Amino acid sequence: GEGDFQRVFATAEAKLRAPEAGAHAAHTVGNAAKGFLQMKVLELRRAGGEAVSESLQALQELQAQVDGSLKHLVEIRTRSSRRRRAALLKEAEGRVAWAEACVKDVGKAASMFGGSSGSCSSSSPATCCGLPVGMSVEQVREAAMAAASKERAATEAIAEARKTVTARQVEAKKEMSNEEASAVSSLQARLATLLTDLAGHR
């Protein structure tokens, strides 16, 4: 159901954010260490003399190590961000697919009420004057209520899918690749089609 869907992706998103957050914290510490080393190198250079040359060399080696670690952390953050965006895009795709399934259910429910409205020569052998053949008034009423319920569920599913797609687009706008942007545009087109289909079932 919708609740399970939400819980699964919330858990997945939290797990995907954890490495990125850890890398960010480590990057902050690394920058602080880099600043500290730079300050010490300047102090030694001001002091001058042969006595400090060995210490200066050691500090410069540490600087190189810190720079290498910071570069590696940037790579980790980039990979983590890419994986997280892919997972969030997958969530948006899942919501659109769920909305499509809901609209399909509406179509099935509405199909029994198809047909012309003026005579009993309906284009559908299962309906007469737009009403299902062989069903009691109570059965027709229950079927209509079920169809209306499915329509409300489909409307909500489309709204939720649209909200998710828009949120993902805004969140990843600065770092979204051309491929990701194309995927989002495709999802938006599918949502537009769903709105048209849903209106046609009314």
PDB file of C-alpha atoms in Angstrom:
ATOM      1  CA  GLY A   1       0.000   0.000   0.000  1.00  0.00           C
ATOM      2  CA  GLU A   2       0.888   3.689   0.007  1.00  0.00           C
ATOM      3  CA  GLY A   3       2.137   3.556   3.612  1.00  0.00           C
ATOM      4  CA  ASP A   4       4.514   0.666   2.915  1.00  0.00           C
ATOM      5  CA  PHE A   5       5.722   2.425  -0.239  1.00  0.00           C
ATOM      6  CA  GLN A   6       6.518   5.571   1.750  1.00  0.00           C
ATOM      7  CA  ARG A   7       8.324   3.696   4.537  1.00  0.00           C
ATOM      8  CA  VAL A   8      10.499   1.675   2.145  1.00  0.00           C
ATOM      9  CA  PHE A   9      11.760   4.732   0.260  1.00  0.00           C
ATOM     10  CA  ALA A  10      12.192   6.813   3.430  1.00  0.00           C
ATOM     11  CA  THR A  11      14.449   4.089   4.843  1.00  0.00           C
ATOM     12  CA  ALA A  12      16.364   3.767   1.578  1.00  0.00           C
ATOM     13  CA  GLU A  13      16.871   7.528   1.315  1.00  0.00           C
ATOM     14  CA  ALA A  14      18.181   7.736   4.892  1.00  0.00           C
ATOM     15  CA  LYS A  15      20.701   4.981   4.200  1.00  0.00           C
ATOM     16  CA  LEU A  16      21.831   6.642   0.988  1.00  0.00           C
ATOM     17  CA  ARG A  17      22.293   9.994   2.695  1.00  0.00           C
ATOM     18  CA  ALA A  18      24.439   8.542   5.503  1.00  0.00           C
ATOM     19  CA  PRO A  19      27.692   8.033   3.490  1.00  0.00           C
ATOM     20  CA  GLU A  20      27.280  11.470   1.895  1.00  0.00           C
ATOM     21  CA  ALA A  21      26.823  13.110   5.297  1.00  0.00           C
ATOM     22  CA  GLY A  22      29.829  11.227   6.701  1.00  0.00           C
ATOM     23  CA  ALA A  23      31.985  12.289   3.792  1.00  0.00           C
ATOM     24  CA  HIS A  24      30.859  15.889   4.259  1.00  0.00           C
ATOM     25  CA  ALA A  25      31.830  15.814   7.959  1.00  0.00           C
ATOM     26  CA  ALA A  26      35.211  14.268   7.121  1.00  0.00           C
ATOM     27  CA  HIS A  27      35.756  16.893   4.436  1.00  0.00           C
ATOM     28  CA  THR A  28      35.140  19.640   7.008  1.00  0.00           C
ATOM     29  CA  VAL A  29      37.715  18.114   9.358  1.00  0.00           C
ATOM     30  CA  GLY A  30      40.171  17.699   6.481  1.00  0.00           C
ATOM     31  CA  ASN A  31      39.844  21.352   5.497  1.00  0.00           C
ATOM     32  CA  ALA A  32      40.493  22.375   9.099  1.00  0.00           C
ATOM     33  CA  ALA A  33      43.629  20.198   9.173  1.00  0.00           C
ATOM     34  CA  LYS A  34      44.764  21.648   5.868  1.00  0.00           C
ATOM     35  CA  GLY A  35      44.387  25.190   7.216  1.00  0.00           C
ATOM     36  CA  PHE A  36      46.308  24.291  10.364  1.00  0.00           C
ATOM     37  CA  LEU A  37      49.196  22.785   8.378  1.00  0.00           C
ATOM     38  CA  GLN A  38      49.353  25.793   6.062  1.00  0.00           C
ATOM     39  CA  MET A  39      49.649  28.076   9.093  1.00  0.00           C
ATOM     40  CA  LYS A  40      52.481  25.974  10.553  1.00  0.00           C
ATOM     41  CA  VAL A  41      54.330  25.917   7.232  1.00  0.00           C
ATOM     42  CA  LEU A  42      54.194  29.731   7.091  1.00  0.00           C
ATOM     43  CA  GLU A  43      55.504  29.959  10.633  1.00  0.00           C
ATOM     44  CA  LEU A  44      58.456  27.686   9.841  1.00  0.00           C
ATOM     45  CA  ARG A  45      59.265  29.588   6.658  1.00  0.00           C
ATOM     46  CA  ARG A  46      59.336  32.842   8.592  1.00  0.00           C
ATOM     47  CA  ALA A  47      61.660  31.276  11.165  1.00  0.00           C
ATOM     48  CA  GLY A  48      64.046  30.153   8.423  1.00  0.00           C
ATOM     49  CA  GLY A  49      67.368  28.411   9.026  1.00  0.00           C
ATOM     50  CA  GLU A  50      68.551  24.868   8.425  1.00  0.00           C
ATOM     51  CA  ALA A  51      67.150  23.627  11.721  1.00  0.00           C
ATOM     52  CA  VAL A  52      63.596  23.901  10.485  1.00  0.00           C
ATOM     53  CA  SER A  53      64.083  22.451   7.026  1.00  0.00           C
ATOM     54  CA  GLU A  54      63.380  18.879   8.164  1.00  0.00           C
ATOM     55  CA  SER A  55      60.209  19.926  10.014  1.00  0.00           C
ATOM     56  CA  LEU A  56      59.104  21.936   6.976  1.00  0.00           C
ATOM     57  CA  GLN A  57      59.539  18.919   4.721  1.00  0.00           C
ATOM     58  CA  ALA A  58      57.501  16.748   7.120  1.00  0.00           C
ATOM     59  CA  LEU A  59      54.693  19.299   7.194  1.00  0.00           C
ATOM     60  CA  GLN A  60      54.644  19.530   3.419  1.00  0.00           C
ATOM     61  CA  GLU A  61      54.366  15.747   3.200  1.00  0.00           C
ATOM     62  CA  LEU A  62      51.417  15.876   5.601  1.00  0.00           C
ATOM     63  CA  GLN A  63      49.862  18.584   3.438  1.00  0.00           C
ATOM     64  CA  ALA A  64      50.139  16.324   0.404  1.00  0.00           C
ATOM     65  CA  GLN A  65      48.455  13.485   2.322  1.00  0.00           C
ATOM     66  CA  VAL A  66      45.618  15.742   3.450  1.00  0.00           C
ATOM     67  CA  ASP A  67      45.144  17.034  -0.106  1.00  0.00           C
ATOM     68  CA  GLY A  68      44.959  13.461  -1.376  1.00  0.00           C
ATOM     69  CA  SER A  69      42.409  12.526   1.295  1.00  0.00           C
ATOM     70  CA  LEU A  70      40.272  15.559   0.499  1.00  0.00           C
ATOM     71  CA  LYS A  71      40.286  14.677  -3.186  1.00  0.00           C
ATOM     72  CA  HIS A  72      39.213  11.124  -2.338  1.00  0.00           C
ATOM     73  CA  LEU A  73      36.396  12.462  -0.131  1.00  0.00           C
ATOM     74  CA  VAL A  74      35.122  14.618  -2.980  1.00  0.00           C
ATOM     75  CA  GLU A  75      34.969  11.500  -5.163  1.00  0.00           C
ATOM     76  CA  ILE A  76      33.069   9.614  -2.439  1.00  0.00           C
ATOM     77  CA  ARG A  77      30.565  12.436  -2.069  1.00  0.00           C
ATOM     78  CA  THR A  78      30.071  12.616  -5.831  1.00  0.00           C
ATOM     79  CA  ARG A  79      29.418   8.875  -6.104  1.00  0.00           C
ATOM     80  CA  SER A  80      27.088   8.895  -3.081  1.00  0.00           C
ATOM     81  CA  SER A  81      25.154  11.856  -4.457  1.00  0.00           C
ATOM     82  CA  ARG A  82      24.799  10.128  -7.830  1.00  0.00           C
ATOM     83  CA  ARG A  83      23.491   6.932  -6.201  1.00  0.00           C
ATOM     84  CA  ARG A  84      21.068   8.899  -4.033  1.00  0.00           C
ATOM     85  CA  ARG A  85      19.688  10.832  -7.020  1.00  0.00           C
ATOM     86  CA  ALA A  86      19.226   7.570  -8.909  1.00  0.00           C
ATOM     87  CA  ALA A  87      17.303   6.072  -5.982  1.00  0.00           C
ATOM     88  CA  LEU A  88      15.112   9.159  -5.623  1.00  0.00           C
ATOM     89  CA  LEU A  89      14.393   9.125  -9.345  1.00  0.00           C
ATOM     90  CA  LYS A  90      13.442   5.473  -8.954  1.00  0.00           C
ATOM     91  CA  GLU A  91      10.988   6.511  -6.243  1.00  0.00           C
ATOM     92  CA  ALA A  92       9.421   9.068  -8.597  1.00  0.00           C
ATOM     93  CA  GLU A  93       9.164   6.401 -11.320  1.00  0.00           C
ATOM     94  CA  GLY A  94       7.485   4.074  -8.827  1.00  0.00           C
ATOM     95  CA  ARG A  95       4.911   6.704  -7.902  1.00  0.00           C
ATOM     96  CA  VAL A  96       4.120   7.425 -11.551  1.00  0.00           C
ATOM     97  CA  ALA A  97       3.754   3.689 -12.229  1.00  0.00           C
ATOM     98  CA  TRP A  98       1.403   3.401  -9.234  1.00  0.00           C
ATOM     99  CA  ALA A  99      -0.661   6.323 -10.566  1.00  0.00           C
ATOM    100  CA  GLU A 100      -0.832   4.622 -13.974  1.00  0.00           C
ATOM    101  CA  ALA A 101      -2.121   1.447 -12.331  1.00  0.00           C
ATOM    102  CA  CYS A 102      -4.764   3.465 -10.454  1.00  0.00           C
ATOM    103  CA  VAL A 103      -5.962   5.179 -13.639  1.00  0.00           C
ATOM    104  CA  LYS A 104      -6.123   1.788 -15.353  1.00  0.00           C
ATOM    105  CA  ASP A 105      -8.372   0.555 -12.523  1.00  0.00           C
ATOM    106  CA  VAL A 106     -10.618   3.576 -13.069  1.00  0.00           C
ATOM    107  CA  GLY A 107     -10.878   2.690 -16.747  1.00  0.00           C
ATOM    108  CA  LYS A 108     -11.930  -0.869 -15.920  1.00  0.00           C
ATOM    109  CA  ALA A 109     -14.497   0.313 -13.397  1.00  0.00           C
ATOM    110  CA  ALA A 110     -15.880   2.952 -15.774  1.00  0.00           C
ATOM    111  CA  SER A 111     -16.059   0.612 -18.766  1.00  0.00           C
ATOM    112  CA  MET A 112     -19.190  -1.121 -17.469  1.00  0.00           C
ATOM    113  CA  PHE A 113     -21.020   2.220 -17.622  1.00  0.00           C
ATOM    114  CA  GLY A 114     -20.110   2.901 -21.251  1.00  0.00           C
ATOM    115  CA  GLY A 115     -22.607   3.091 -24.054  1.00  0.00           C
ATOM    116  CA  SER A 116     -25.018   5.509 -25.629  1.00  0.00           C
ATOM    117  CA  SER A 117     -27.716   7.413 -23.800  1.00  0.00           C
ATOM    118  CA  GLY A 118     -30.887   7.647 -25.838  1.00  0.00           C
ATOM    119  CA  SER A 119     -31.910   4.114 -26.670  1.00  0.00           C
ATOM    120  CA  CYS A 120     -31.047   0.630 -25.608  1.00  0.00           C
ATOM    121  CA  SER A 121     -29.038  -0.029 -28.766  1.00  0.00           C
ATOM    122  CA  SER A 122     -25.709   0.412 -27.007  1.00  0.00           C
ATOM    123  CA  SER A 123     -22.386   0.076 -28.739  1.00  0.00           C
ATOM    124  CA  SER A 124     -21.384  -2.230 -25.892  1.00  0.00           C
ATOM    125  CA  PRO A 125     -23.293  -5.528 -25.584  1.00  0.00           C
ATOM    126  CA  ALA A 126     -22.773  -5.375 -21.836  1.00  0.00           C
ATOM    127  CA  THR A 127     -24.574  -2.047 -21.404  1.00  0.00           C
ATOM    128  CA  CYS A 128     -27.927  -0.519 -22.263  1.00  0.00           C
ATOM    129  CA  CYS A 129     -28.494   3.245 -22.105  1.00  0.00           C
ATOM    130  CA  GLY A 130     -25.124   3.557 -20.420  1.00  0.00           C
ATOM    131  CA  LEU A 131     -26.026   1.134 -17.616  1.00  0.00           C
ATOM    132  CA  PRO A 132     -24.754  -2.429 -17.093  1.00  0.00           C
ATOM    133  CA  VAL A 133     -27.127  -5.148 -18.324  1.00  0.00           C
ATOM    134  CA  GLY A 134     -28.225  -7.770 -15.824  1.00  0.00           C
ATOM    135  CA  MET A 135     -27.412  -5.715 -12.709  1.00  0.00           C
ATOM    136  CA  SER A 136     -29.857  -4.593 -10.063  1.00  0.00           C
ATOM    137  CA  VAL A 137     -30.198  -0.940  -9.078  1.00  0.00           C
ATOM    138  CA  GLU A 138     -28.313  -1.696  -5.870  1.00  0.00           C
ATOM    139  CA  GLN A 139     -25.509  -3.403  -7.759  1.00  0.00           C
ATOM    140  CA  VAL A 140     -25.253  -0.464 -10.137  1.00  0.00           C
ATOM    141  CA  ARG A 141     -25.125   1.943  -7.174  1.00  0.00           C
ATOM    142  CA  GLU A 142     -22.347  -0.065  -5.502  1.00  0.00           C
ATOM    143  CA  ALA A 143     -20.399  -0.269  -8.759  1.00  0.00           C
ATOM    144  CA  ALA A 144     -20.717   3.494  -9.224  1.00  0.00           C
ATOM    145  CA  MET A 145     -19.486   4.114  -5.677  1.00  0.00           C
ATOM    146  CA  ALA A 146     -16.548   1.771  -6.279  1.00  0.00           C
ATOM    147  CA  ALA A 147     -15.703   3.591  -9.520  1.00  0.00           C
ATOM    148  CA  ALA A 148     -15.847   6.954  -7.746  1.00  0.00           C
ATOM    149  CA  SER A 149     -13.567   5.634  -5.007  1.00  0.00           C
ATOM    150  CA  LYS A 150     -11.063   4.417  -7.585  1.00  0.00           C
ATOM    151  CA  GLU A 151     -11.176   7.810  -9.293  1.00  0.00           C
ATOM    152  CA  ARG A 152     -10.391   9.587  -6.014  1.00  0.00           C
ATOM    153  CA  ALA A 153      -7.500   7.177  -5.384  1.00  0.00           C
ATOM    154  CA  ALA A 154      -6.162   7.802  -8.901  1.00  0.00           C
ATOM    155  CA  THR A 155      -6.437  11.581  -8.467  1.00  0.00           C
ATOM    156  CA  GLU A 156      -4.505  11.387  -5.195  1.00  0.00           C
ATOM    157  CA  ALA A 157      -1.892   9.081  -6.731  1.00  0.00           C
ATOM    158  CA  ILE A 158      -1.330  11.480  -9.641  1.00  0.00           C
ATOM    159  CA  ALA A 159      -1.039  14.451  -7.262  1.00  0.00           C
ATOM    160  CA  GLU A 160       1.480  12.593  -5.090  1.00  0.00           C
ATOM    161  CA  ALA A 161       3.476  11.467  -8.111  1.00  0.00           C
ATOM    162  CA  ARG A 162       3.568  14.999  -9.497  1.00  0.00           C
ATOM    163  CA  LYS A 163       4.704  16.374  -6.122  1.00  0.00           C
ATOM    164  CA  THR A 164       7.478  13.760  -5.909  1.00  0.00           C
ATOM    165  CA  VAL A 165       8.696  14.349  -9.476  1.00  0.00           C
ATOM    166  CA  THR A 166       8.750  18.134  -8.940  1.00  0.00           C
ATOM    167  CA  ALA A 167      10.579  17.782  -5.613  1.00  0.00           C
ATOM    168  CA  ARG A 168      13.248  15.564  -7.150  1.00  0.00           C
ATOM    169  CA  GLN A 169      13.691  17.984 -10.026  1.00  0.00           C
ATOM    170  CA  VAL A 170      14.133  20.964  -7.698  1.00  0.00           C
ATOM    171  CA  GLU A 171      16.420  19.068  -5.289  1.00  0.00           C
ATOM    172  CA  ALA A 172      18.796  17.836  -7.974  1.00  0.00           C
ATOM    173  CA  LYS A 173      18.536  20.806 -10.340  1.00  0.00           C
ATOM    174  CA  LYS A 174      22.123  22.004  -9.855  1.00  0.00           C
ATOM    175  CA  GLU A 175      23.704  18.564 -10.245  1.00  0.00           C
ATOM    176  CA  MET A 176      21.251  16.756 -12.507  1.00  0.00           C
ATOM    177  CA  SER A 177      22.811  15.140 -15.575  1.00  0.00           C
ATOM    178  CA  ASN A 178      21.261  15.362 -19.044  1.00  0.00           C
ATOM    179  CA  GLU A 179      20.145  11.752 -18.720  1.00  0.00           C
ATOM    180  CA  GLU A 180      18.435  12.445 -15.377  1.00  0.00           C
ATOM    181  CA  ALA A 181      16.777  15.585 -16.760  1.00  0.00           C
ATOM    182  CA  SER A 182      15.470  13.548 -19.695  1.00  0.00           C
ATOM    183  CA  ALA A 183      14.068  10.914 -17.314  1.00  0.00           C
ATOM    184  CA  VAL A 184      12.261  13.601 -15.291  1.00  0.00           C
ATOM    185  CA  SER A 185      10.795  15.108 -18.475  1.00  0.00           C
ATOM    186  CA  SER A 186       9.558  11.653 -19.470  1.00  0.00           C
ATOM    187  CA  LEU A 187       7.852  11.231 -16.090  1.00  0.00           C
ATOM    188  CA  GLN A 188       6.184  14.621 -16.453  1.00  0.00           C
ATOM    189  CA  ALA A 189       4.895  13.627 -19.899  1.00  0.00           C
ATOM    190  CA  ARG A 190       3.473  10.387 -18.462  1.00  0.00           C
ATOM    191  CA  LEU A 191       1.696  12.383 -15.751  1.00  0.00           C
ATOM    192  CA  ALA A 192       0.168  14.701 -18.349  1.00  0.00           C
ATOM    193  CA  THR A 193      -1.106  11.652 -20.242  1.00  0.00           C
ATOM    194  CA  LEU A 194      -2.587  10.253 -17.041  1.00  0.00           C
ATOM    195  CA  LEU A 195      -4.568  13.447 -16.426  1.00  0.00           C
ATOM    196  CA  THR A 196      -5.983  13.251 -19.949  1.00  0.00           C
ATOM    197  CA  ASP A 197      -6.852   9.557 -19.555  1.00  0.00           C
ATOM    198  CA  LEU A 198      -8.497  10.115 -16.187  1.00  0.00           C
ATOM    199  CA  ALA A 199     -10.625  12.946 -17.566  1.00  0.00           C
ATOM    200  CA  GLY A 200     -11.710  10.638 -20.404  1.00  0.00           C
ATOM    201  CA  HIS A 201     -13.022   8.035 -17.944  1.00  0.00           C
ATOM    202  CA  ARG A 202     -15.425  10.495 -16.288  1.00  0.00           C
TER     203      ARG A 202
END
